[in-house]
Amino acid sequence: MISASPRQSQIDLRTGARVALVGLVTNVIMAAGKLLAGVFGNSHALVADGMESALDVVSSAILWSGLKYAARPPDSDHPYGHGKAEPIAGVIVSVVVMGAALMLAISSARGLDGARAAPEPFTLVVLVAIICIKETLYRRVRRIGERTGSVAIRADALHHRSDAVTSVAALVGVSLAVFGGPHFARADGLVALGACGWIAFNGFRILVPALHDLLDAAPPETLARAVRHSAMGVPGVRGIEQLRIRKMGLEFYVDLHIEVDGSISVRQGHMLAHAVKDAIRAANDTVADVLVHVEPAAPALA
């Protein structure tokens, strides 16, 4: 029976959704500020950075929607819950990040053609403010992502860091263009172009763990050891014949084969399986359910 009170994983998913919503609002403001400052301040790097932030808005909206959906409790159509929406959101965000890198590279390369007037000095102030805000968001969201274990929340944190890095690159390029004279007029475009590799790399870093979760890759060995330790600590369990763990959102589902005395009754084996399940879930809050299969242990040799 499903508990009426939300599990920690559902609370974490809702927290992640709130974080994504904050990121969404922030990215809307950042994108508008960068584009306006870039257009009126004659900075190609800032315009390109604003385009990347506009894509951040899309990715934050996707992330928020995915986490809200993943936080739904299990129902008759989804008995294992809706947790797979969380890594799916991570995959979509990674694609958006890599798409942003490509668009930014194309935009920056086009800006290298022909002579350009130097950007306005006020664009430097705008970039410094954006860098401070984005770096603060990155650190806050990263801590939440590490605490919850959510690949989507960590993806959002890396997205904030990528935005901060592109803004740093734009700051360097604009500074050279403003203070370096005509010889550095194209510096903002060149530096923005160099930041594209970093953005694409972060997109790849987001994609890999999200795909692992979607493909039910094995969890960290530390969790498997903890599950084994909890099961073997139950009196009557002689061994573990098989253990499989898969991740669903922020929770894990365990399939476990235990070895017991073959002479015990079916009722005793059933009670022992429940004791193993309770012990594992009590010791590991991220374990949503445990399916225990009881097998007779090999007789001891005389």
PDB file of N, CA and C in Angstrom, residues 68-149:
ATOM      1  N   LYS A  68       8.524  18.189 -12.118  1.00  0.00           N
ATOM      2  CA  LYS A  68       7.155  18.208 -11.606  1.00  0.00           C
ATOM      3  C   LYS A  68       6.441  16.898 -11.932  1.00  0.00           C
ATOM      4  N   TYR A  69       6.650  16.402 -13.117  1.00  0.00           N
ATOM      5  CA  TYR A  69       6.013  15.146 -13.516  1.00  0.00           C
ATOM      6  C   TYR A  69       6.616  13.972 -12.748  1.00  0.00           C
ATOM      7  N   ALA A  70       7.937  13.981 -12.572  1.00  0.00           N
ATOM      8  CA  ALA A  70       8.606  12.885 -11.869  1.00  0.00           C
ATOM      9  C   ALA A  70       8.196  12.813 -10.407  1.00  0.00           C
ATOM     10  N   ALA A  71       7.783  13.926  -9.824  1.00  0.00           N
ATOM     11  CA  ALA A  71       7.396  13.959  -8.410  1.00  0.00           C
ATOM     12  C   ALA A  71       6.024  13.348  -8.163  1.00  0.00           C
ATOM     13  N   ARG A  72       5.275  13.026  -9.212  1.00  0.00           N
ATOM     14  CA  ARG A  72       3.961  12.416  -9.019  1.00  0.00           C
ATOM     15  C   ARG A  72       4.104  11.036  -8.379  1.00  0.00           C
ATOM     16  N   PRO A  73       3.207  10.692  -7.481  1.00  0.00           N
ATOM     17  CA  PRO A  73       3.276   9.367  -6.843  1.00  0.00           C
ATOM     18  C   PRO A  73       2.861   8.272  -7.818  1.00  0.00           C
ATOM     19  N   PRO A  74       3.170   7.012  -7.510  1.00  0.00           N
ATOM     20  CA  PRO A  74       2.741   5.910  -8.377  1.00  0.00           C
ATOM     21  C   PRO A  74       1.225   5.867  -8.517  1.00  0.00           C
ATOM     22  N   ASP A  75       0.775   5.374  -9.676  1.00  0.00           N
ATOM     23  CA  ASP A  75      -0.657   5.194  -9.894  1.00  0.00           C
ATOM     24  C   ASP A  75      -0.867   3.878 -10.627  1.00  0.00           C
ATOM     25  N   SER A  76      -2.114   3.596 -11.007  1.00  0.00           N
ATOM     26  CA  SER A  76      -2.413   2.312 -11.640  1.00  0.00           C
ATOM     27  C   SER A  76      -1.729   2.155 -12.991  1.00  0.00           C
ATOM     28  N   ASP A  77      -1.528   3.248 -13.699  1.00  0.00           N
ATOM     29  CA  ASP A  77      -0.857   3.189 -14.997  1.00  0.00           C
ATOM     30  C   ASP A  77       0.664   3.194 -14.875  1.00  0.00           C
ATOM     31  N   HIS A  78       1.180   3.739 -13.768  1.00  0.00           N
ATOM     32  CA  HIS A  78       2.623   3.817 -13.551  1.00  0.00           C
ATOM     33  C   HIS A  78       2.936   3.308 -12.139  1.00  0.00           C
ATOM     34  N   PRO A  79       2.877   1.986 -11.943  1.00  0.00           N
ATOM     35  CA  PRO A  79       3.071   1.435 -10.597  1.00  0.00           C
ATOM     36  C   PRO A  79       4.451   1.692 -10.013  1.00  0.00           C
ATOM     37  N   TYR A  80       5.432   1.936 -10.864  1.00  0.00           N
ATOM     38  CA  TYR A  80       6.780   2.251 -10.385  1.00  0.00           C
ATOM     39  C   TYR A  80       6.997   3.751 -10.249  1.00  0.00           C
ATOM     40  N   GLY A  81       5.947   4.527 -10.411  1.00  0.00           N
ATOM     41  CA  GLY A  81       6.084   5.971 -10.313  1.00  0.00           C
ATOM     42  C   GLY A  81       6.435   6.599 -11.646  1.00  0.00           C
ATOM     43  N   HIS A  82       6.754   7.883 -11.619  1.00  0.00           N
ATOM     44  CA  HIS A  82       7.040   8.658 -12.828  1.00  0.00           C
ATOM     45  C   HIS A  82       8.484   9.146 -12.861  1.00  0.00           C
ATOM     46  N   GLY A  83       9.351   8.450 -12.126  1.00  0.00           N
ATOM     47  CA  GLY A  83      10.726   8.918 -11.953  1.00  0.00           C
ATOM     48  C   GLY A  83      11.550   9.013 -13.216  1.00  0.00           C
ATOM     49  N   LYS A  84      11.202   8.205 -14.249  1.00  0.00           N
ATOM     50  CA  LYS A  84      11.988   8.250 -15.482  1.00  0.00           C
ATOM     51  C   LYS A  84      11.903   9.601 -16.178  1.00  0.00           C
ATOM     52  N   ALA A  85      10.900  10.410 -15.812  1.00  0.00           N
ATOM     53  CA  ALA A  85      10.812  11.748 -16.402  1.00  0.00           C
ATOM     54  C   ALA A  85      12.012  12.597 -16.022  1.00  0.00           C
ATOM     55  N   GLU A  86      12.635  12.282 -14.883  1.00  0.00           N
ATOM     56  CA  GLU A  86      13.782  13.074 -14.419  1.00  0.00           C
ATOM     57  C   GLU A  86      14.998  12.905 -15.340  1.00  0.00           C
ATOM     58  N   PRO A  87      15.471  11.682 -15.641  1.00  0.00           N
ATOM     59  CA  PRO A  87      16.591  11.577 -16.588  1.00  0.00           C
ATOM     60  C   PRO A  87      16.220  11.968 -18.014  1.00  0.00           C
ATOM     61  N   ILE A  88      14.934  11.780 -18.397  1.00  0.00           N
ATOM     62  CA  ILE A  88      14.516  12.228 -19.729  1.00  0.00           C
ATOM     63  C   ILE A  88      14.697  13.735 -19.843  1.00  0.00           C
ATOM     64  N   ALA A  89      14.319  14.456 -18.785  1.00  0.00           N
ATOM     65  CA  ALA A  89      14.530  15.907 -18.776  1.00  0.00           C
ATOM     66  C   ALA A  89      16.013  16.231 -18.888  1.00  0.00           C
ATOM     67  N   GLY A  90      16.863  15.429 -18.214  1.00  0.00           N
ATOM     68  CA  GLY A  90      18.306  15.642 -18.299  1.00  0.00           C
ATOM     69  C   GLY A  90      18.833  15.466 -19.716  1.00  0.00           C
ATOM     70  N   VAL A  91      18.319  14.448 -20.430  1.00  0.00           N
ATOM     71  CA  VAL A  91      18.736  14.216 -21.822  1.00  0.00           C
ATOM     72  C   VAL A  91      18.335  15.393 -22.703  1.00  0.00           C
ATOM     73  N   ILE A  92      17.095  15.858 -22.532  1.00  0.00           N
ATOM     74  CA  ILE A  92      16.625  16.978 -23.355  1.00  0.00           C
ATOM     75  C   ILE A  92      17.448  18.233 -23.082  1.00  0.00           C
ATOM     76  N   VAL A  93      17.741  18.482 -21.792  1.00  0.00           N
ATOM     77  CA  VAL A  93      18.558  19.645 -21.439  1.00  0.00           C
ATOM     78  C   VAL A  93      19.938  19.542 -22.076  1.00  0.00           C
ATOM     79  N   SER A  94      20.528  18.343 -22.068  1.00  0.00           N
ATOM     80  CA  SER A  94      21.865  18.180 -22.653  1.00  0.00           C
ATOM     81  C   SER A  94      21.848  18.480 -24.150  1.00  0.00           C
ATOM     82  N   VAL A  95      20.791  18.053 -24.826  1.00  0.00           N
ATOM     83  CA  VAL A  95      20.666  18.328 -26.267  1.00  0.00           C
ATOM     84  C   VAL A  95      20.543  19.830 -26.500  1.00  0.00           C
ATOM     85  N   VAL A  96      19.766  20.497 -25.637  1.00  0.00           N
ATOM     86  CA  VAL A  96      19.618  21.948 -25.762  1.00  0.00           C
ATOM     87  C   VAL A  96      20.957  22.644 -25.540  1.00  0.00           C
ATOM     88  N   VAL A  97      21.725  22.172 -24.538  1.00  0.00           N
ATOM     89  CA  VAL A  97      23.035  22.765 -24.257  1.00  0.00           C
ATOM     90  C   VAL A  97      23.956  22.631 -25.462  1.00  0.00           C
ATOM     91  N   MET A  98      24.022  21.426 -26.048  1.00  0.00           N
ATOM     92  CA  MET A  98      24.896  21.228 -27.204  1.00  0.00           C
ATOM     93  C   MET A  98      24.391  21.998 -28.419  1.00  0.00           C
ATOM     94  N   GLY A  99      23.070  22.127 -28.538  1.00  0.00           N
ATOM     95  CA  GLY A  99      22.526  22.956 -29.610  1.00  0.00           C
ATOM     96  C   GLY A  99      22.889  24.415 -29.424  1.00  0.00           C
ATOM     97  N   ALA A 100      22.885  24.861 -28.155  1.00  0.00           N
ATOM     98  CA  ALA A 100      23.288  26.241 -27.871  1.00  0.00           C
ATOM     99  C   ALA A 100      24.751  26.466 -28.246  1.00  0.00           C
ATOM    100  N   ALA A 101      25.598  25.474 -27.980  1.00  0.00           N
ATOM    101  CA  ALA A 101      27.018  25.592 -28.344  1.00  0.00           C
ATOM    102  C   ALA A 101      27.177  25.756 -29.851  1.00  0.00           C
ATOM    103  N   LEU A 102      26.409  24.979 -30.613  1.00  0.00           N
ATOM    104  CA  LEU A 102      26.497  25.068 -32.073  1.00  0.00           C
ATOM    105  C   LEU A 102      26.013  26.422 -32.570  1.00  0.00           C
ATOM    106  N   MET A 103      24.873  26.877 -32.055  1.00  0.00           N
ATOM    107  CA  MET A 103      24.337  28.170 -32.489  1.00  0.00           C
ATOM    108  C   MET A 103      25.277  29.315 -32.118  1.00  0.00           C
ATOM    109  N   LEU A 104      25.849  29.229 -30.917  1.00  0.00           N
ATOM    110  CA  LEU A 104      26.768  30.274 -30.485  1.00  0.00           C
ATOM    111  C   LEU A 104      28.022  30.294 -31.349  1.00  0.00           C
ATOM    112  N   ALA A 105      28.514  29.099 -31.751  1.00  0.00           N
ATOM    113  CA  ALA A 105      29.694  29.024 -32.606  1.00  0.00           C
ATOM    114  C   ALA A 105      29.417  29.641 -33.974  1.00  0.00           C
ATOM    115  N   ILE A 106      28.263  29.321 -34.533  1.00  0.00           N
ATOM    116  CA  ILE A 106      27.903  29.875 -35.844  1.00  0.00           C
ATOM    117  C   ILE A 106      27.767  31.391 -35.774  1.00  0.00           C
ATOM    118  N   SER A 107      27.086  31.866 -34.733  1.00  0.00           N
ATOM    119  CA  SER A 107      26.885  33.310 -34.580  1.00  0.00           C
ATOM    120  C   SER A 107      28.215  34.034 -34.386  1.00  0.00           C
ATOM    121  N   SER A 108      29.097  33.440 -33.570  1.00  0.00           N
ATOM    122  CA  SER A 108      30.394  34.072 -33.315  1.00  0.00           C
ATOM    123  C   SER A 108      31.262  34.092 -34.565  1.00  0.00           C
ATOM    124  N   ALA A 109      31.233  33.001 -35.334  1.00  0.00           N
ATOM    125  CA  ALA A 109      32.039  32.939 -36.562  1.00  0.00           C
ATOM    126  C   ALA A 109      31.582  33.976 -37.580  1.00  0.00           C
ATOM    127  N   ARG A 110      30.271  34.161 -37.679  1.00  0.00           N
ATOM    128  CA  ARG A 110      29.762  35.170 -38.617  1.00  0.00           C
ATOM    129  C   ARG A 110      30.181  36.573 -38.211  1.00  0.00           C
ATOM    130  N   GLY A 111      30.307  36.800 -36.929  1.00  0.00           N
ATOM    131  CA  GLY A 111      30.685  38.122 -36.453  1.00  0.00           C
ATOM    132  C   GLY A 111      32.122  38.490 -36.717  1.00  0.00           C
ATOM    133  N   LEU A 112      32.930  37.516 -37.156  1.00  0.00           N
ATOM    134  CA  LEU A 112      34.342  37.802 -37.423  1.00  0.00           C
ATOM    135  C   LEU A 112      34.545  38.447 -38.787  1.00  0.00           C
ATOM    136  N   ASP A 113      33.527  38.413 -39.617  1.00  0.00           N
ATOM    137  CA  ASP A 113      33.651  38.994 -40.958  1.00  0.00           C
ATOM    138  C   ASP A 113      33.499  40.512 -40.899  1.00  0.00           C
ATOM    139  N   GLY A 114      34.440  41.202 -41.498  1.00  0.00           N
ATOM    140  CA  GLY A 114      34.356  42.653 -41.601  1.00  0.00           C
ATOM    141  C   GLY A 114      34.771  43.374 -40.344  1.00  0.00           C
ATOM    142  N   ALA A 115      34.964  44.657 -40.451  1.00  0.00           N
ATOM    143  CA  ALA A 115      35.386  45.474 -39.317  1.00  0.00           C
ATOM    144  C   ALA A 115      34.193  45.768 -38.420  1.00  0.00           C
ATOM    145  N   ARG A 116      34.445  45.843 -37.148  1.00  0.00           N
ATOM    146  CA  ARG A 116      33.388  46.110 -36.180  1.00  0.00           C
ATOM    147  C   ARG A 116      33.818  47.253 -35.280  1.00  0.00           C
ATOM    148  N   ALA A 117      32.853  48.087 -34.909  1.00  0.00           N
ATOM    149  CA  ALA A 117      33.131  49.143 -33.940  1.00  0.00           C
ATOM    150  C   ALA A 117      33.299  48.522 -32.560  1.00  0.00           C
ATOM    151  N   ALA A 118      34.075  49.160 -31.711  1.00  0.00           N
ATOM    152  CA  ALA A 118      34.325  48.648 -30.359  1.00  0.00           C
ATOM    153  C   ALA A 118      33.024  48.676 -29.550  1.00  0.00           C
ATOM    154  N   PRO A 119      32.810  47.679 -28.678  1.00  0.00           N
ATOM    155  CA  PRO A 119      31.614  47.688 -27.824  1.00  0.00           C
ATOM    156  C   PRO A 119      31.625  48.870 -26.860  1.00  0.00           C
ATOM    157  N   GLU A 120      30.454  49.205 -26.343  1.00  0.00           N
ATOM    158  CA  GLU A 120      30.340  50.273 -25.361  1.00  0.00           C
ATOM    159  C   GLU A 120      30.859  49.794 -24.002  1.00  0.00           C
ATOM    160  N   PRO A 121      31.525  50.652 -23.230  1.00  0.00           N
ATOM    161  CA  PRO A 121      32.082  50.243 -21.930  1.00  0.00           C
ATOM    162  C   PRO A 121      31.035  49.741 -20.946  1.00  0.00           C
ATOM    163  N   PHE A 122      29.796  50.228 -21.028  1.00  0.00           N
ATOM    164  CA  PHE A 122      28.804  49.807 -20.038  1.00  0.00           C
ATOM    165  C   PHE A 122      28.485  48.311 -20.135  1.00  0.00           C
ATOM    166  N   THR A 123      28.802  47.695 -21.269  1.00  0.00           N
ATOM    167  CA  THR A 123      28.550  46.257 -21.407  1.00  0.00           C
ATOM    168  C   THR A 123      29.401  45.441 -20.429  1.00  0.00           C
ATOM    169  N   LEU A 124      30.545  46.002 -20.033  1.00  0.00           N
ATOM    170  CA  LEU A 124      31.401  45.316 -19.063  1.00  0.00           C
ATOM    171  C   LEU A 124      30.704  45.198 -17.705  1.00  0.00           C
ATOM    172  N   VAL A 125      30.012  46.242 -17.302  1.00  0.00           N
ATOM    173  CA  VAL A 125      29.285  46.226 -16.020  1.00  0.00           C
ATOM    174  C   VAL A 125      28.179  45.176 -16.067  1.00  0.00           C
ATOM    175  N   VAL A 126      27.481  45.117 -17.187  1.00  0.00           N
ATOM    176  CA  VAL A 126      26.409  44.135 -17.351  1.00  0.00           C
ATOM    177  C   VAL A 126      26.965  42.722 -17.236  1.00  0.00           C
ATOM    178  N   LEU A 127      28.096  42.470 -17.867  1.00  0.00           N
ATOM    179  CA  LEU A 127      28.680  41.127 -17.848  1.00  0.00           C
ATOM    180  C   LEU A 127      29.154  40.733 -16.451  1.00  0.00           C
ATOM    181  N   VAL A 128      29.762  41.660 -15.723  1.00  0.00           N
ATOM    182  CA  VAL A 128      30.214  41.355 -14.364  1.00  0.00           C
ATOM    183  C   VAL A 128      29.032  40.976 -13.479  1.00  0.00           C
ATOM    184  N   ALA A 129      27.932  41.704 -13.580  1.00  0.00           N
ATOM    185  CA  ALA A 129      26.744  41.400 -12.781  1.00  0.00           C
ATOM    186  C   ALA A 129      26.182  40.026 -13.142  1.00  0.00           C
ATOM    187  N   ILE A 130      26.149  39.718 -14.436  1.00  0.00           N
ATOM    188  CA  ILE A 130      25.628  38.427 -14.883  1.00  0.00           C
ATOM    189  C   ILE A 130      26.496  37.287 -14.372  1.00  0.00           C
ATOM    190  N   ILE A 131      27.802  37.444 -14.417  1.00  0.00           N
ATOM    191  CA  ILE A 131      28.719  36.397 -13.948  1.00  0.00           C
ATOM    192  C   ILE A 131      28.502  36.114 -12.467  1.00  0.00           C
ATOM    193  N   CYS A 132      28.364  37.152 -11.668  1.00  0.00           N
ATOM    194  CA  CYS A 132      28.154  36.975 -10.225  1.00  0.00           C
ATOM    195  C   CYS A 132      26.849  36.240  -9.946  1.00  0.00           C
ATOM    196  N   ILE A 133      25.790  36.616 -10.639  1.00  0.00           N
ATOM    197  CA  ILE A 133      24.488  35.985 -10.424  1.00  0.00           C
ATOM    198  C   ILE A 133      24.531  34.514 -10.843  1.00  0.00           C
ATOM    199  N   LYS A 134      25.097  34.230 -12.005  1.00  0.00           N
ATOM    200  CA  LYS A 134      25.118  32.863 -12.514  1.00  0.00           C
ATOM    201  C   LYS A 134      26.009  31.948 -11.678  1.00  0.00           C
ATOM    202  N   GLU A 135      27.134  32.449 -11.219  1.00  0.00           N
ATOM    203  CA  GLU A 135      28.016  31.630 -10.392  1.00  0.00           C
ATOM    204  C   GLU A 135      27.359  31.320  -9.049  1.00  0.00           C
ATOM    205  N   THR A 136      26.636  32.278  -8.498  1.00  0.00           N
ATOM    206  CA  THR A 136      25.902  32.043  -7.253  1.00  0.00           C
ATOM    207  C   THR A 136      24.834  30.977  -7.452  1.00  0.00           C
ATOM    208  N   LEU A 137      24.105  31.058  -8.548  1.00  0.00           N
ATOM    209  CA  LEU A 137      23.086  30.051  -8.853  1.00  0.00           C
ATOM    210  C   LEU A 137      23.714  28.674  -9.035  1.00  0.00           C
ATOM    211  N   TYR A 138      24.844  28.615  -9.731  1.00  0.00           N
ATOM    212  CA  TYR A 138      25.525  27.336  -9.957  1.00  0.00           C
ATOM    213  C   TYR A 138      25.864  26.656  -8.642  1.00  0.00           C
ATOM    214  N   ARG A 139      26.449  27.383  -7.707  1.00  0.00           N
ATOM    215  CA  ARG A 139      26.862  26.794  -6.438  1.00  0.00           C
ATOM    216  C   ARG A 139      25.659  26.315  -5.629  1.00  0.00           C
ATOM    217  N   ARG A 140      24.597  27.109  -5.633  1.00  0.00           N
ATOM    218  CA  ARG A 140      23.403  26.728  -4.860  1.00  0.00           C
ATOM    219  C   ARG A 140      22.734  25.496  -5.466  1.00  0.00           C
ATOM    220  N   VAL A 141      22.536  25.491  -6.778  1.00  0.00           N
ATOM    221  CA  VAL A 141      21.864  24.376  -7.430  1.00  0.00           C
ATOM    222  C   VAL A 141      22.721  23.118  -7.380  1.00  0.00           C
ATOM    223  N   ARG A 142      24.039  23.263  -7.488  1.00  0.00           N
ATOM    224  CA  ARG A 142      24.927  22.102  -7.412  1.00  0.00           C
ATOM    225  C   ARG A 142      24.798  21.403  -6.065  1.00  0.00           C
ATOM    226  N   ARG A 143      24.737  22.175  -4.977  1.00  0.00           N
ATOM    227  CA  ARG A 143      24.597  21.570  -3.650  1.00  0.00           C
ATOM    228  C   ARG A 143      23.297  20.773  -3.550  1.00  0.00           C
ATOM    229  N   ILE A 144      22.217  21.314  -4.101  1.00  0.00           N
ATOM    230  CA  ILE A 144      20.939  20.606  -4.071  1.00  0.00           C
ATOM    231  C   ILE A 144      21.007  19.343  -4.930  1.00  0.00           C
ATOM    232  N   GLY A 145      21.649  19.440  -6.094  1.00  0.00           N
ATOM    233  CA  GLY A 145      21.798  18.277  -6.972  1.00  0.00           C
ATOM    234  C   GLY A 145      22.612  17.170  -6.343  1.00  0.00           C
ATOM    235  N   GLU A 146      23.685  17.525  -5.637  1.00  0.00           N
ATOM    236  CA  GLU A 146      24.512  16.518  -4.971  1.00  0.00           C
ATOM    237  C   GLU A 146      23.762  15.879  -3.808  1.00  0.00           C
ATOM    238  N   ARG A 147      22.967  16.680  -3.094  1.00  0.00           N
ATOM    239  CA  ARG A 147      22.225  16.140  -1.946  1.00  0.00           C
ATOM    240  C   ARG A 147      21.130  15.178  -2.400  1.00  0.00           C
ATOM    241  N   THR A 148      20.437  15.508  -3.487  1.00  0.00           N
ATOM    242  CA  THR A 148      19.323  14.684  -3.944  1.00  0.00           C
ATOM    243  C   THR A 148      19.755  13.566  -4.879  1.00  0.00           C
ATOM    244  N   GLY A 149      20.924  13.703  -5.528  1.00  0.00           N
ATOM    245  CA  GLY A 149      21.359  12.714  -6.505  1.00  0.00           C
ATOM    246  C   GLY A 149      20.666  12.829  -7.841  1.00  0.00           C
TER     247      GLY A 149
END
